[in-house]
Short mmCIF file of C-alpha atoms and ligand atoms in Angstrom, two decimals:
data_model
loop_
_atom_site.label_atom_id
_atom_site.label_comp_id
_atom_site.label_asym_id
_atom_site.label_seq_id
_atom_site.Cartn_x
_atom_site.Cartn_y
_atom_site.Cartn_z
CA UNK A 1 -209.37 -139.74 66.82
CA UNK A 2 -211.24 -136.55 67.56
CA UNK A 3 -214.85 -136.68 66.46
CA UNK A 4 -216.22 -133.38 65.25
CA UNK A 5 -218.62 -132.28 67.93
CA UNK A 6 -221.99 -130.85 67.20
CA UNK A 7 -222.97 -127.83 69.28
CA UNK A 8 -223.37 -128.68 72.93
CA UNK A 9 -227.07 -128.67 73.70
CA UNK A 10 -227.50 -130.48 76.98
CA UNK A 11 -225.77 -130.73 80.36
CA UNK A 12 -226.49 -133.58 82.78
CA UNK A 13 -225.52 -132.77 86.36
CA UNK A 14 -225.04 -135.20 89.23
CA UNK A 15 -226.44 -134.05 92.59
CA UNK A 16 -224.79 -135.55 95.67
CA UNK A 17 -221.06 -134.87 95.70
CA UNK A 18 -221.31 -132.46 92.77
CA UNK A 19 -223.75 -129.71 93.80
CA UNK A 20 -223.83 -130.51 97.48
CA UNK A 21 -222.36 -132.84 100.07
CA UNK A 22 -225.11 -133.82 102.47
CA UNK A 23 -226.41 -130.46 103.78
CA UNK A 24 -223.50 -128.37 102.56
CA UNK A 25 -223.43 -126.61 99.19
CA UNK A 26 -220.30 -126.96 97.08
CA UNK A 27 -218.97 -123.36 97.30
CA UNK A 28 -220.10 -121.25 94.36
CA UNK A 29 -222.41 -123.95 93.00
CA UNK A 30 -225.66 -121.92 93.24
CA UNK A 31 -224.18 -119.01 91.28
CA UNK A 32 -222.49 -121.32 88.79
CA UNK A 33 -225.80 -123.05 88.08
CA UNK A 34 -227.42 -119.67 87.48
CA UNK A 35 -224.61 -118.81 85.02
CA UNK A 36 -225.09 -122.09 83.19
CA UNK A 37 -228.82 -121.40 82.89
CA UNK A 38 -228.08 -118.22 80.95
CA UNK A 39 -226.32 -120.30 78.28
CA UNK A 40 -228.32 -121.94 75.46
CA UNK A 41 -228.22 -125.46 76.95
CA UNK A 42 -230.85 -127.73 78.45
CA UNK A 43 -230.19 -129.06 81.92
CA UNK A 44 -231.17 -132.23 83.71
CA UNK A 45 -230.13 -133.32 87.18
CA UNK A 46 -229.40 -137.03 87.24
CA UNK A 47 -228.90 -139.11 90.35
CA UNK A 48 -228.73 -142.70 91.54
CA UNK A 49 -231.07 -143.00 94.44
CA UNK A 50 -233.16 -145.91 95.58
CA UNK A 51 -234.37 -144.36 98.83
CA UNK A 52 -235.64 -140.88 98.09
CA UNK A 53 -238.42 -139.78 95.82
CA UNK A 54 -237.88 -136.99 93.32
CA UNK A 55 -240.00 -134.65 95.42
CA UNK A 56 -237.90 -135.31 98.52
CA UNK A 57 -234.71 -134.66 96.54
CA UNK A 58 -236.29 -131.50 95.17
CA UNK A 59 -237.20 -130.19 98.61
CA UNK A 60 -233.66 -130.72 99.84
CA UNK A 61 -232.14 -128.86 96.87
CA UNK A 62 -234.57 -125.96 97.27
CA UNK A 63 -233.73 -125.72 100.95
CA UNK A 64 -230.05 -125.51 100.01
CA UNK A 65 -230.89 -122.59 97.72
CA UNK A 66 -230.74 -124.20 94.27
CA UNK A 67 -233.15 -122.96 91.62
CA UNK A 68 -234.27 -126.34 90.32
CA UNK A 69 -237.67 -127.51 89.06
CA UNK A 70 -239.00 -130.85 90.20
CA UNK A 71 -239.38 -131.90 86.57
CA UNK A 72 -235.68 -131.33 85.97
CA UNK A 73 -234.66 -134.20 88.23
CA UNK A 74 -234.16 -137.59 86.63
CA UNK A 75 -233.34 -140.30 89.16
CA UNK A 76 -232.81 -144.03 88.91
CA UNK A 77 -236.30 -144.34 90.39
CA UNK A 78 -237.66 -142.23 87.51
CA UNK A 79 -235.84 -144.53 85.11
CA UNK A 80 -237.39 -147.58 86.77
CA UNK A 81 -240.81 -145.96 86.63
CA UNK A 82 -240.34 -145.36 82.90
CA UNK A 83 -239.36 -149.00 82.32
CA UNK A 84 -242.46 -150.06 84.23
CA UNK A 85 -244.76 -147.76 82.24
CA UNK A 86 -243.27 -148.67 78.88
CA UNK A 87 -243.60 -152.38 79.56
CA UNK A 88 -247.11 -151.87 80.96
CA UNK A 89 -245.77 -153.71 84.01
CA UNK A 90 -247.42 -154.12 87.38
CA UNK A 91 -244.49 -154.14 89.77
CA UNK A 92 -243.96 -155.63 93.20
CA UNK A 93 -241.96 -152.79 94.75
CA UNK A 94 -239.14 -153.64 97.15
CA UNK A 95 -238.63 -149.98 98.06
CA UNK A 96 -238.70 -147.85 101.18
CA UNK A 97 -241.78 -145.76 101.73
CA UNK A 98 -240.48 -142.45 100.41
CA UNK A 99 -239.22 -144.03 97.17
CA UNK A 100 -242.69 -145.52 96.65
CA UNK A 101 -243.99 -142.00 95.97
CA UNK A 102 -242.26 -142.08 92.58
CA UNK A 103 -244.56 -144.96 91.64
CA UNK A 104 -247.83 -143.29 92.55
CA UNK A 105 -250.62 -144.12 90.13
CA UNK A 106 -249.02 -147.35 88.95
CA UNK A 107 -251.04 -150.51 89.42
CA UNK A 108 -249.38 -153.05 91.66
CA UNK A 109 -252.18 -155.62 91.61
CA UNK A 110 -251.25 -159.19 90.60
CA UNK A 111 -247.65 -158.12 89.92
CA UNK A 112 -245.74 -159.31 86.85
CA UNK A 113 -242.42 -157.64 87.69
CA UNK A 114 -240.20 -156.92 90.67
CA UNK A 115 -238.42 -153.62 91.29
CA UNK A 116 -235.58 -153.74 93.84
CA UNK A 117 -234.05 -150.73 95.56
CA UNK A 118 -232.34 -150.38 98.92
CA UNK A 119 -235.12 -151.52 101.19
CA UNK A 120 -234.05 -153.14 104.47
CA UNK A 121 -237.72 -153.32 105.50
CA UNK A 122 -238.40 -155.63 102.56
CA UNK A 123 -235.19 -157.63 102.72
CA UNK A 124 -236.66 -160.42 104.80
CA UNK A 125 -237.21 -164.05 103.88
CA UNK A 126 -240.97 -163.91 103.35
CA UNK A 127 -240.90 -160.87 101.06
CA UNK A 128 -237.84 -161.99 99.12
CA UNK A 129 -239.46 -165.38 98.66
CA UNK A 130 -242.61 -163.82 97.19
CA UNK A 131 -240.42 -161.84 94.81
CA UNK A 132 -238.49 -164.99 93.90
CA UNK A 133 -241.67 -166.90 93.04
CA UNK A 134 -242.80 -164.09 90.76
CA UNK A 135 -239.47 -163.94 88.95
CA UNK A 136 -239.28 -167.72 88.58
CA UNK A 137 -242.72 -167.55 86.96
CA UNK A 138 -241.42 -165.05 84.43
CA UNK A 139 -241.78 -161.65 86.12
CA UNK A 140 -239.18 -159.12 84.96
CA UNK A 141 -236.53 -158.34 87.59
CA UNK A 142 -235.57 -154.65 87.65
CA UNK A 143 -232.74 -153.39 89.85
CA UNK A 144 -232.53 -149.66 90.61
CA UNK A 145 -228.81 -150.29 90.93
CA UNK A 146 -226.54 -153.05 92.22
CA UNK A 147 -224.38 -151.35 94.87
CA UNK A 148 -222.71 -153.89 97.16
CA UNK A 149 -222.81 -151.86 100.38
CA UNK A 150 -222.98 -148.36 101.76
CA UNK A 151 -221.82 -146.54 104.84
CA UNK A 152 -224.28 -146.29 107.68
CA UNK A 153 -223.71 -144.41 110.95
CA UNK A 154 -222.87 -147.68 112.73
CA UNK A 155 -220.67 -149.08 109.95
CA UNK A 156 -220.99 -150.76 106.56
CA UNK A 157 -224.38 -152.11 105.54
CA UNK A 158 -225.61 -154.22 102.64
CA UNK A 159 -226.85 -152.34 99.58
CA UNK A 160 -229.50 -153.55 97.15
CA UNK A 161 -226.92 -155.42 95.02
CA UNK A 162 -226.60 -158.54 97.20
CA UNK A 163 -230.38 -158.97 97.30
CA UNK A 164 -230.67 -158.54 93.54
CA UNK A 165 -227.92 -161.14 93.29
CA UNK A 166 -229.87 -163.51 95.57
CA UNK A 167 -232.98 -163.19 93.38
CA UNK A 168 -230.91 -163.70 90.23
CA UNK A 169 -229.31 -166.81 91.70
CA UNK A 170 -232.62 -168.22 92.86
CA UNK A 171 -234.44 -167.67 89.60
CA UNK A 172 -231.59 -168.25 87.15
CA UNK A 173 -232.26 -164.90 85.45
CA UNK A 174 -230.42 -161.59 85.12
CA UNK A 175 -231.87 -158.35 86.41
CA UNK A 176 -232.05 -155.30 84.20
CA UNK A 177 -230.24 -152.53 86.01
CA UNK A 178 -231.65 -149.06 85.36
CA UNK A 179 -229.44 -146.57 87.26
CA UNK A 180 -226.03 -145.09 86.45
CA UNK A 181 -223.69 -146.26 84.90
CA UNK A 182 -226.11 -148.06 82.56
CA UNK A 183 -226.15 -146.64 79.06
CA UNK A 184 -229.96 -146.63 78.97
CA UNK A 185 -230.05 -144.38 82.02
CA UNK A 186 -228.19 -141.58 80.26
CA UNK A 187 -230.11 -142.07 77.03
CA UNK A 188 -233.43 -141.90 78.90
CA UNK A 189 -232.41 -138.69 80.67
CA UNK A 190 -231.46 -137.14 77.32
CA UNK A 191 -234.57 -138.39 75.59
CA UNK A 192 -236.65 -136.29 77.98
CA UNK A 193 -234.64 -133.27 76.73
CA UNK A 194 -234.90 -134.29 73.09
CA UNK A 195 -231.11 -134.42 72.75
CA UNK A 196 -228.73 -137.04 71.46
CA UNK A 197 -225.61 -138.17 73.35
CA UNK A 198 -223.11 -136.46 71.05
CA UNK A 199 -224.72 -133.12 71.93
CA UNK A 200 -224.42 -133.63 75.68
CA UNK A 201 -222.00 -133.59 78.59
CA UNK A 202 -222.27 -135.17 82.03
CA UNK A 203 -220.75 -133.57 85.16
CA UNK A 204 -220.18 -135.77 88.19
CA UNK A 205 -217.91 -136.75 91.08
CA UNK A 206 -218.00 -140.51 90.39
CA UNK A 207 -215.40 -141.41 87.78
CA UNK A 208 -216.94 -144.79 87.03
CA UNK A 209 -220.70 -144.26 87.37
CA UNK A 210 -220.94 -140.65 86.14
CA UNK A 211 -218.05 -140.01 83.77
CA UNK A 212 -217.15 -143.41 82.39
CA UNK A 213 -220.81 -144.45 82.20
CA UNK A 214 -221.79 -141.29 80.30
CA UNK A 215 -218.85 -141.53 77.92
CA UNK A 216 -219.70 -145.17 77.18
CA UNK A 217 -223.16 -143.92 76.20
CA UNK A 218 -221.64 -141.40 73.78
CA UNK A 219 -221.71 -138.25 75.93
CA UNK A 220 -218.74 -136.20 76.99
CA UNK A 221 -217.80 -136.37 80.65
CA UNK A 222 -216.44 -133.88 83.16
CA UNK A 223 -215.08 -135.21 86.46
CA UNK A 224 -215.22 -132.87 89.47
CA UNK A 225 -212.85 -133.32 92.40
CA UNK A 226 -215.49 -133.01 95.12
CA UNK A 227 -217.74 -135.49 96.94
CA UNK A 228 -216.53 -139.08 96.61
CA UNK A 229 -213.63 -138.10 94.33
CA UNK A 230 -210.34 -139.60 95.50
CA UNK A 231 -206.88 -138.69 94.27
CA UNK A 232 -206.09 -140.50 91.02
CA UNK A 233 -209.69 -141.39 90.13
CA UNK A 234 -209.22 -139.80 86.68
CA UNK A 235 -206.50 -142.37 85.91
CA UNK A 236 -208.78 -145.26 86.77
CA UNK A 237 -211.05 -144.80 83.76
CA UNK A 238 -210.34 -145.44 80.09
CA UNK A 239 -210.92 -143.37 77.99
CA UNK A 240 -210.08 -140.46 80.27
CA UNK A 241 -212.59 -137.74 81.16
CA UNK A 242 -213.20 -134.97 78.61
CA UNK A 243 -212.10 -132.59 81.37
CA UNK A 244 -211.18 -132.81 85.05
CA UNK A 245 -212.22 -129.77 87.08
CA UNK A 246 -211.69 -128.69 90.67
CA UNK A 247 -215.40 -128.36 91.35
CA UNK A 248 -218.77 -127.60 89.76
CA UNK A 249 -218.12 -123.85 89.23
CA UNK A 250 -214.91 -124.66 87.36
CA UNK A 251 -216.80 -127.25 85.27
CA UNK A 252 -219.37 -124.59 84.31
CA UNK A 253 -216.54 -122.19 83.40
CA UNK A 254 -215.00 -124.95 81.23
CA UNK A 255 -218.30 -125.52 79.42
CA UNK A 256 -218.98 -121.83 78.85
CA UNK A 257 -215.49 -121.03 77.62
CA UNK A 258 -214.50 -124.22 75.75
CA UNK A 259 -217.54 -126.25 74.79
CA UNK A 260 -220.08 -123.84 73.36
CA UNK B 1 -248.03 -187.04 75.64
CA UNK B 2 -245.11 -188.88 74.18
CA UNK B 3 -243.31 -188.64 77.48
CA UNK B 4 -246.07 -190.55 79.23
CA UNK B 5 -245.84 -193.43 76.82
CA UNK B 6 -242.08 -193.73 76.81
CA UNK B 7 -240.86 -192.71 80.24
CA UNK B 8 -240.81 -196.26 81.53
CA UNK B 9 -238.19 -197.02 78.95
CA UNK B 10 -235.95 -194.08 79.64
CA UNK B 11 -233.66 -195.72 82.17
CA UNK B 12 -233.25 -198.76 79.95
CA UNK B 13 -232.62 -196.70 76.85
CA UNK B 14 -229.94 -194.58 78.46
CA UNK B 15 -228.21 -197.61 79.93
CA UNK B 16 -228.22 -199.44 76.63
CA UNK B 17 -226.96 -196.47 74.69
CA UNK B 18 -224.03 -196.14 77.07
CA UNK B 19 -223.35 -199.86 76.84
CA UNK B 20 -223.20 -200.29 80.57
CA UNK B 21 -225.97 -202.00 82.40
CA UNK B 22 -225.30 -200.19 85.66
CA UNK B 23 -228.49 -200.96 87.46
CA UNK B 24 -227.83 -204.72 87.57
CA UNK B 25 -224.37 -204.05 89.10
CA UNK B 26 -225.87 -201.81 91.70
CA UNK B 27 -224.78 -202.27 95.32
CA UNK B 28 -225.87 -199.11 97.06
CA UNK B 29 -228.37 -196.29 96.83
CA UNK B 30 -228.01 -192.71 98.02
CA UNK B 31 -231.31 -191.00 98.69
CA UNK B 32 -231.94 -187.31 98.87
CA UNK B 33 -234.51 -186.49 101.55
CA UNK B 34 -236.38 -183.25 100.87
CA UNK B 35 -238.37 -183.52 97.64
CA UNK B 36 -237.74 -187.27 97.39
CA UNK B 37 -238.96 -188.75 100.69
CA UNK B 38 -241.17 -185.83 101.71
CA UNK B 39 -241.97 -182.18 101.16
CA UNK B 40 -241.32 -180.02 104.21
CA UNK B 41 -243.94 -177.55 105.40
CA UNK B 42 -246.61 -177.19 108.09
CA UNK B 43 -245.87 -179.49 111.02
CA UNK B 44 -243.66 -182.40 109.95
CA UNK B 45 -244.44 -181.89 106.27
CA UNK B 46 -245.98 -184.49 103.94
CA UNK B 47 -244.50 -187.79 102.73
CA UNK B 48 -244.40 -188.13 98.95
CA UNK B 49 -246.79 -190.89 97.82
CA UNK B 50 -245.13 -194.29 97.78
CA UNK B 51 -241.85 -193.13 99.31
CA UNK B 52 -242.28 -194.70 102.78
CA UNK B 53 -242.85 -198.09 101.20
CA UNK B 54 -240.08 -197.53 98.63
CA UNK B 55 -237.47 -197.03 101.38
CA UNK B 56 -238.68 -200.23 103.08
CA UNK B 57 -238.42 -202.21 99.87
CA UNK B 58 -234.93 -200.88 99.13
CA UNK B 59 -233.70 -201.78 102.59
CA UNK B 60 -235.08 -205.30 102.48
CA UNK B 61 -233.63 -205.89 98.99
CA UNK B 62 -230.09 -206.20 100.29
CA UNK B 63 -228.97 -202.97 98.62
CA UNK B 64 -227.14 -200.61 100.94
CA UNK B 65 -228.94 -197.34 101.60
CA UNK B 66 -227.68 -193.97 102.82
CA UNK B 67 -229.44 -190.64 102.97
CA UNK B 68 -227.58 -187.62 101.56
CA UNK B 69 -229.27 -184.37 102.49
CA UNK B 70 -228.38 -180.71 102.48
CA UNK B 71 -231.07 -180.11 105.07
CA UNK B 72 -229.70 -177.59 107.54
CA UNK B 73 -232.87 -176.13 109.07
CA UNK B 74 -232.60 -178.47 112.05
CA UNK B 75 -230.17 -180.87 113.66
CA UNK B 76 -229.59 -184.27 112.09
CA UNK B 77 -231.23 -185.92 115.09
CA UNK B 78 -234.32 -183.74 114.76
CA UNK B 79 -234.59 -184.57 111.06
CA UNK B 80 -234.36 -188.31 111.72
CA UNK B 81 -236.98 -188.11 114.48
CA UNK B 82 -239.30 -186.19 112.19
CA UNK B 83 -238.93 -188.68 109.34
CA UNK B 84 -239.51 -191.59 111.72
CA UNK B 85 -242.69 -189.90 112.93
CA UNK B 86 -243.79 -189.69 109.30
CA UNK B 87 -243.23 -193.46 109.03
CA UNK B 88 -239.82 -193.73 107.36
CA UNK B 89 -237.35 -196.48 108.23
CA UNK B 90 -234.31 -194.28 108.82
CA UNK B 91 -231.52 -194.18 111.42
CA UNK B 92 -229.16 -191.43 112.49
CA UNK B 93 -226.02 -193.25 111.32
CA UNK B 94 -227.45 -193.57 107.80
CA UNK B 95 -227.87 -189.83 107.34
CA UNK B 96 -225.16 -187.63 105.81
CA UNK B 97 -225.75 -183.91 106.26
CA UNK B 98 -223.45 -180.90 105.76
CA UNK B 99 -223.19 -179.71 109.39
CA UNK B 100 -220.49 -182.22 110.46
CA UNK B 101 -218.41 -181.27 107.41
CA UNK B 102 -218.79 -177.56 108.20
CA UNK B 103 -217.76 -178.17 111.82
CA UNK B 104 -214.72 -180.10 110.67
CA UNK B 105 -213.54 -177.22 108.43
CA UNK B 106 -213.97 -174.67 111.21
CA UNK B 107 -212.27 -176.93 113.76
CA UNK B 108 -209.28 -177.75 111.52
CA UNK B 109 -208.58 -174.09 110.89
CA UNK B 110 -209.13 -173.09 114.51
CA UNK B 111 -211.70 -170.47 113.50
CA UNK B 112 -214.60 -168.94 115.40
CA UNK B 113 -217.82 -169.09 113.42
CA UNK B 114 -220.62 -166.60 113.02
CA UNK B 115 -223.61 -168.90 112.51
CA UNK B 116 -226.07 -167.67 109.92
CA UNK B 117 -228.19 -170.77 110.40
CA UNK B 118 -231.66 -171.69 111.54
CA UNK B 119 -232.00 -171.51 115.35
CA UNK B 120 -232.99 -175.20 115.39
CA UNK B 121 -229.69 -176.11 113.73
CA UNK B 122 -227.46 -174.37 116.28
CA UNK B 123 -227.03 -177.45 118.54
CA UNK B 124 -225.05 -179.13 115.71
CA UNK B 125 -222.37 -176.49 116.41
CA UNK B 126 -222.23 -176.88 120.18
CA UNK B 127 -218.47 -177.55 120.12
CA UNK B 128 -217.79 -173.87 119.31
CA UNK B 129 -217.77 -170.95 121.70
CA UNK B 130 -220.15 -168.50 120.07
CA UNK B 131 -219.24 -165.73 122.52
CA UNK B 132 -215.85 -165.23 120.85
CA UNK B 133 -215.41 -162.59 118.14
CA UNK B 134 -216.19 -164.42 114.91
CA UNK B 135 -213.66 -164.65 112.08
CA UNK B 136 -215.61 -166.79 109.62
CA UNK B 137 -219.21 -167.34 108.59
CA UNK B 138 -221.11 -170.63 108.37
CA UNK B 139 -224.31 -170.27 106.38
CA UNK B 140 -227.13 -172.79 106.23
CA UNK B 141 -230.79 -172.76 105.31
CA UNK B 142 -231.75 -170.18 107.92
CA UNK B 143 -235.14 -169.53 106.27
CA UNK B 144 -236.98 -166.83 108.27
CA UNK B 145 -233.74 -166.13 110.13
CA UNK B 146 -232.35 -164.62 106.92
CA UNK B 147 -233.04 -161.10 108.13
CA UNK B 148 -231.35 -157.94 106.88
CA UNK B 149 -229.58 -157.41 110.21
CA UNK B 150 -228.28 -161.00 110.41
CA UNK B 151 -227.07 -160.96 106.81
CA UNK B 152 -225.45 -157.63 107.58
CA UNK B 153 -223.71 -159.05 110.65
CA UNK B 154 -222.35 -161.92 108.53
CA UNK B 155 -221.24 -159.46 105.85
CA UNK B 156 -219.34 -157.38 108.41
CA UNK B 157 -217.48 -160.45 109.66
CA UNK B 158 -216.45 -161.24 106.07
CA UNK B 159 -215.52 -157.70 104.97
CA UNK B 160 -213.36 -157.36 108.10
CA UNK B 161 -211.10 -160.29 107.09
CA UNK B 162 -208.20 -160.15 104.70
CA UNK B 163 -209.17 -163.56 103.33
CA UNK B 164 -212.86 -163.97 104.14
CA UNK B 165 -213.94 -167.54 104.94
CA UNK B 166 -217.54 -168.30 104.05
CA UNK B 167 -218.61 -171.91 104.53
CA UNK B 168 -221.92 -172.76 102.90
CA UNK B 169 -223.93 -175.85 103.76
CA UNK B 170 -225.04 -176.62 100.22
CA UNK B 171 -225.68 -174.08 97.49
CA UNK B 172 -229.19 -174.97 96.34
CA UNK B 173 -231.27 -172.35 94.54
CA UNK B 174 -234.65 -173.35 95.95
CA UNK B 175 -236.57 -176.25 97.39
CA UNK B 176 -240.19 -177.18 97.60
CA UNK B 177 -242.36 -176.84 100.66
CA UNK B 178 -245.94 -178.01 100.71
CA UNK B 179 -247.16 -174.49 99.86
CA UNK B 180 -244.63 -173.65 97.18
CA UNK B 181 -240.98 -173.09 96.29
CA UNK B 182 -238.67 -171.53 98.86
CA UNK B 183 -235.33 -169.76 98.38
CA UNK B 184 -232.48 -171.99 99.52
CA UNK B 185 -229.14 -171.25 101.13
CA UNK B 186 -227.36 -170.77 97.79
CA UNK B 187 -229.18 -167.48 97.17
CA UNK B 188 -227.91 -165.94 100.39
CA UNK B 189 -224.48 -167.46 99.88
CA UNK B 190 -224.41 -165.68 96.50
CA UNK B 191 -225.56 -162.43 98.14
CA UNK B 192 -222.70 -162.54 100.66
CA UNK B 193 -220.17 -163.54 97.99
CA UNK B 194 -221.22 -160.53 95.93
CA UNK B 195 -221.20 -158.12 98.88
CA UNK B 196 -217.85 -159.19 100.34
CA UNK B 197 -216.16 -160.10 97.06
CA UNK B 198 -215.32 -163.62 98.17
CA UNK B 199 -216.02 -167.21 97.11
CA UNK B 200 -217.80 -169.61 99.45
CA UNK B 201 -216.52 -173.07 100.27
CA UNK B 202 -219.43 -175.44 99.85
CA UNK B 203 -219.85 -178.45 102.10
CA UNK B 204 -222.62 -180.99 101.48
CA UNK B 205 -223.94 -181.63 97.98
CA UNK B 206 -222.58 -181.06 95.32
CA UNK B 207 -219.11 -181.32 96.94
CA UNK B 208 -217.45 -184.54 95.77
CA UNK B 209 -216.14 -185.40 99.21
CA UNK B 210 -219.67 -185.46 100.53
CA UNK B 211 -220.90 -188.12 98.08
CA UNK B 212 -217.68 -190.12 98.32
CA UNK B 213 -217.87 -190.13 102.12
CA UNK B 214 -221.33 -191.69 101.98
CA UNK B 215 -220.25 -194.26 99.36
CA UNK B 216 -217.20 -195.17 101.41
CA UNK B 217 -219.42 -195.64 104.43
CA UNK B 218 -221.34 -198.28 102.45
CA UNK B 219 -218.03 -199.99 101.63
CA UNK B 220 -218.62 -199.89 97.87
CA UNK B 221 -217.18 -198.23 94.75
CA UNK B 222 -218.81 -195.09 93.29
CA UNK B 223 -219.68 -196.83 90.01
CA UNK B 224 -221.81 -199.29 91.97
CA UNK B 225 -223.91 -196.56 93.53
CA UNK B 226 -226.81 -194.43 92.37
CA UNK B 227 -228.03 -191.11 93.76
CA UNK B 228 -231.75 -190.40 93.58
CA UNK B 229 -232.64 -186.74 93.96
CA UNK B 230 -234.91 -183.87 92.94
CA UNK B 231 -232.14 -181.29 92.46
CA UNK B 232 -230.75 -181.75 88.98
CA UNK B 233 -227.55 -179.76 89.46
CA UNK B 234 -226.65 -180.54 93.06
CA UNK B 235 -227.92 -184.13 93.41
CA UNK B 236 -227.55 -185.54 89.91
CA UNK B 237 -224.72 -183.39 88.58
CA UNK B 238 -222.83 -183.67 91.87
CA UNK B 239 -223.12 -187.47 92.01
CA UNK B 240 -222.16 -187.91 88.37
CA UNK B 241 -219.06 -185.74 88.84
CA UNK B 242 -217.64 -188.44 91.10
CA UNK B 243 -218.69 -191.47 89.08
CA UNK B 244 -221.98 -192.17 90.83
CA UNK B 245 -225.08 -192.63 88.66
CA UNK B 246 -227.83 -190.08 89.05
CA UNK B 247 -231.58 -190.56 88.72
CA UNK B 248 -233.86 -187.53 88.72
CA UNK B 249 -237.32 -187.75 90.28
CA UNK B 250 -240.20 -185.63 89.02
CA UNK B 251 -241.18 -184.68 92.58
CA UNK B 252 -240.08 -181.90 94.94
CA UNK B 253 -238.45 -178.99 93.16
CA UNK B 254 -238.42 -180.76 89.78
CA UNK B 255 -239.50 -178.54 86.90
CA UNK B 256 -240.14 -179.70 83.32
CA UNK B 257 -237.24 -177.54 82.09
CA UNK B 258 -234.90 -179.87 84.05
CA UNK B 259 -235.40 -182.46 81.30
CA UNK B 260 -233.59 -180.28 78.78
CA UNK B 261 -230.80 -178.90 80.96
CA UNK B 262 -227.81 -177.86 78.81
CA UNK B 263 -225.14 -179.73 80.79
CA UNK B 264 -226.57 -182.13 83.37
CA UNK B 265 -228.04 -185.30 81.86
CA UNK B 266 -229.37 -187.77 84.43
CA UNK B 267 -228.91 -191.51 83.95
CA UNK B 268 -232.66 -191.74 84.22
CA UNK B 269 -235.86 -189.82 84.92
CA UNK B 270 -238.61 -191.33 87.07
CA UNK B 271 -241.93 -189.96 88.28
CA UNK B 272 -241.08 -190.54 91.94
CA UNK B 273 -238.97 -192.61 94.32
CA UNK B 274 -241.41 -195.53 94.21
CA UNK B 275 -240.97 -195.83 90.45
CA UNK B 276 -237.18 -195.58 90.77
CA UNK B 277 -237.19 -198.43 93.26
CA UNK B 278 -239.45 -200.51 90.94
CA UNK B 279 -236.85 -200.22 88.18
CA UNK B 280 -233.79 -200.69 90.35
CA UNK B 281 -235.12 -203.77 92.11
CA UNK B 282 -236.29 -205.34 88.87
CA UNK B 283 -232.85 -204.94 87.35
CA UNK B 284 -231.05 -205.78 90.55
CA UNK B 285 -232.93 -209.05 90.86
CA UNK B 286 -232.04 -210.17 87.33
MG1 MG C 301 -222.32 -138.09 93.07
MG1 MG C 302 -233.98 -182.39 97.60
#
């Protein structure tokens, strides 16, 4: 069943793996972004990070040569900050120092919520125990995301997920997860553009978190075969991606020629 | 308010409604330690009011007594010494703790353990050569030794195995120390299960074999035994799952919400061990 699409009004773009891979630009991505900007669409850059503040991400992208405004970046930390502000919450922040910058100006006195990102410095018994006591007493538990592990130079290392799980187990509650692939993440990003999901498309290299997540929220989804993409990823999601493109420039070409 | 007036009747009421007067057929008592005898904390911790005397009275009543604990922060011997210093009448051979069961599993399968346990508990594992490359993880209540790097080391052992073996000494959510509630081993067991995509094997409470081993040691049948504990799910639920009665104390980690738990219904609630012993001995003497 093909729904009749309204005019495409917004494009959400993943960062790592889609525009760049570490310190290398995806070939043609800077020019492709400039082309997309000349089309009548709003753009937001959306990313799951628990370590880096928006301003750090912004600096990196500028250094790589991308013409991106700091206000155009919507990260899982931004989403968490929004949840905190909307609930008038005072969070205990289990975050690394740089990520803390996204919470500047927010009161953390006598906390009534716990925000968990990847924060090895805070993943110790004493700090976790303080967080546990808060949550058991009714504080809201907010997870930036629940990744199991990640790759470190010396091998695999535990992500924030296991520690969120530990706090959930201890307190008998469920965390609200704010990053991709949560539906609310995409809706929040679009809300800041004043667009609804049926008017938007998401471009990303993660079939599950970017494409499937966005499509479950009502957006269209374009999978790019760069970054973490592995052969056959497009077959691992149901429904399939709106389009599968070689890279970001091809995705922009697809949008300009077929979706406007 | 109503609870205060009626709680003395609760054991009786439950027994009558089930038509089985279990407390007068009682032959043995299993006692949890932390949260029932004492609360751990600074120094040796603090005995719970009336508990030292309650253990004495139980022992002199002719009822058999064993201690079933998931304590894994120290060796069994250290625990017994500590409780004796606090004034409890307790002997090493009366104490059932999860470490021997964990050792047995590792030994039987000829595995080499990575010990994610409290440094004071390591001597309980002296039979294993810890220099060998580990191929399984034994997790206990490591408390401050639950560091990111140690959890990570345990995770890497697990993720490197085709069939990860994670042996958990208990799976409690939290316990009470004198200055508040503390995360228990179950939380970190759950963290490793999630990270490595495996399921832990739990030794100690609430594993059936653990309770049945203690009952067998008393030479009695499960239906003639009662477990008294502060952990509704692991003490009471665990005991009941093998036919042992379970009485919940309102000390230690007890929280009022335990009285309306959706699945675990104790055979009785009491304010503390002393009150449990009052009831049991009254009925036992009849
Ligand atoms: Mg990506
Ligand atoms: Mg206990």
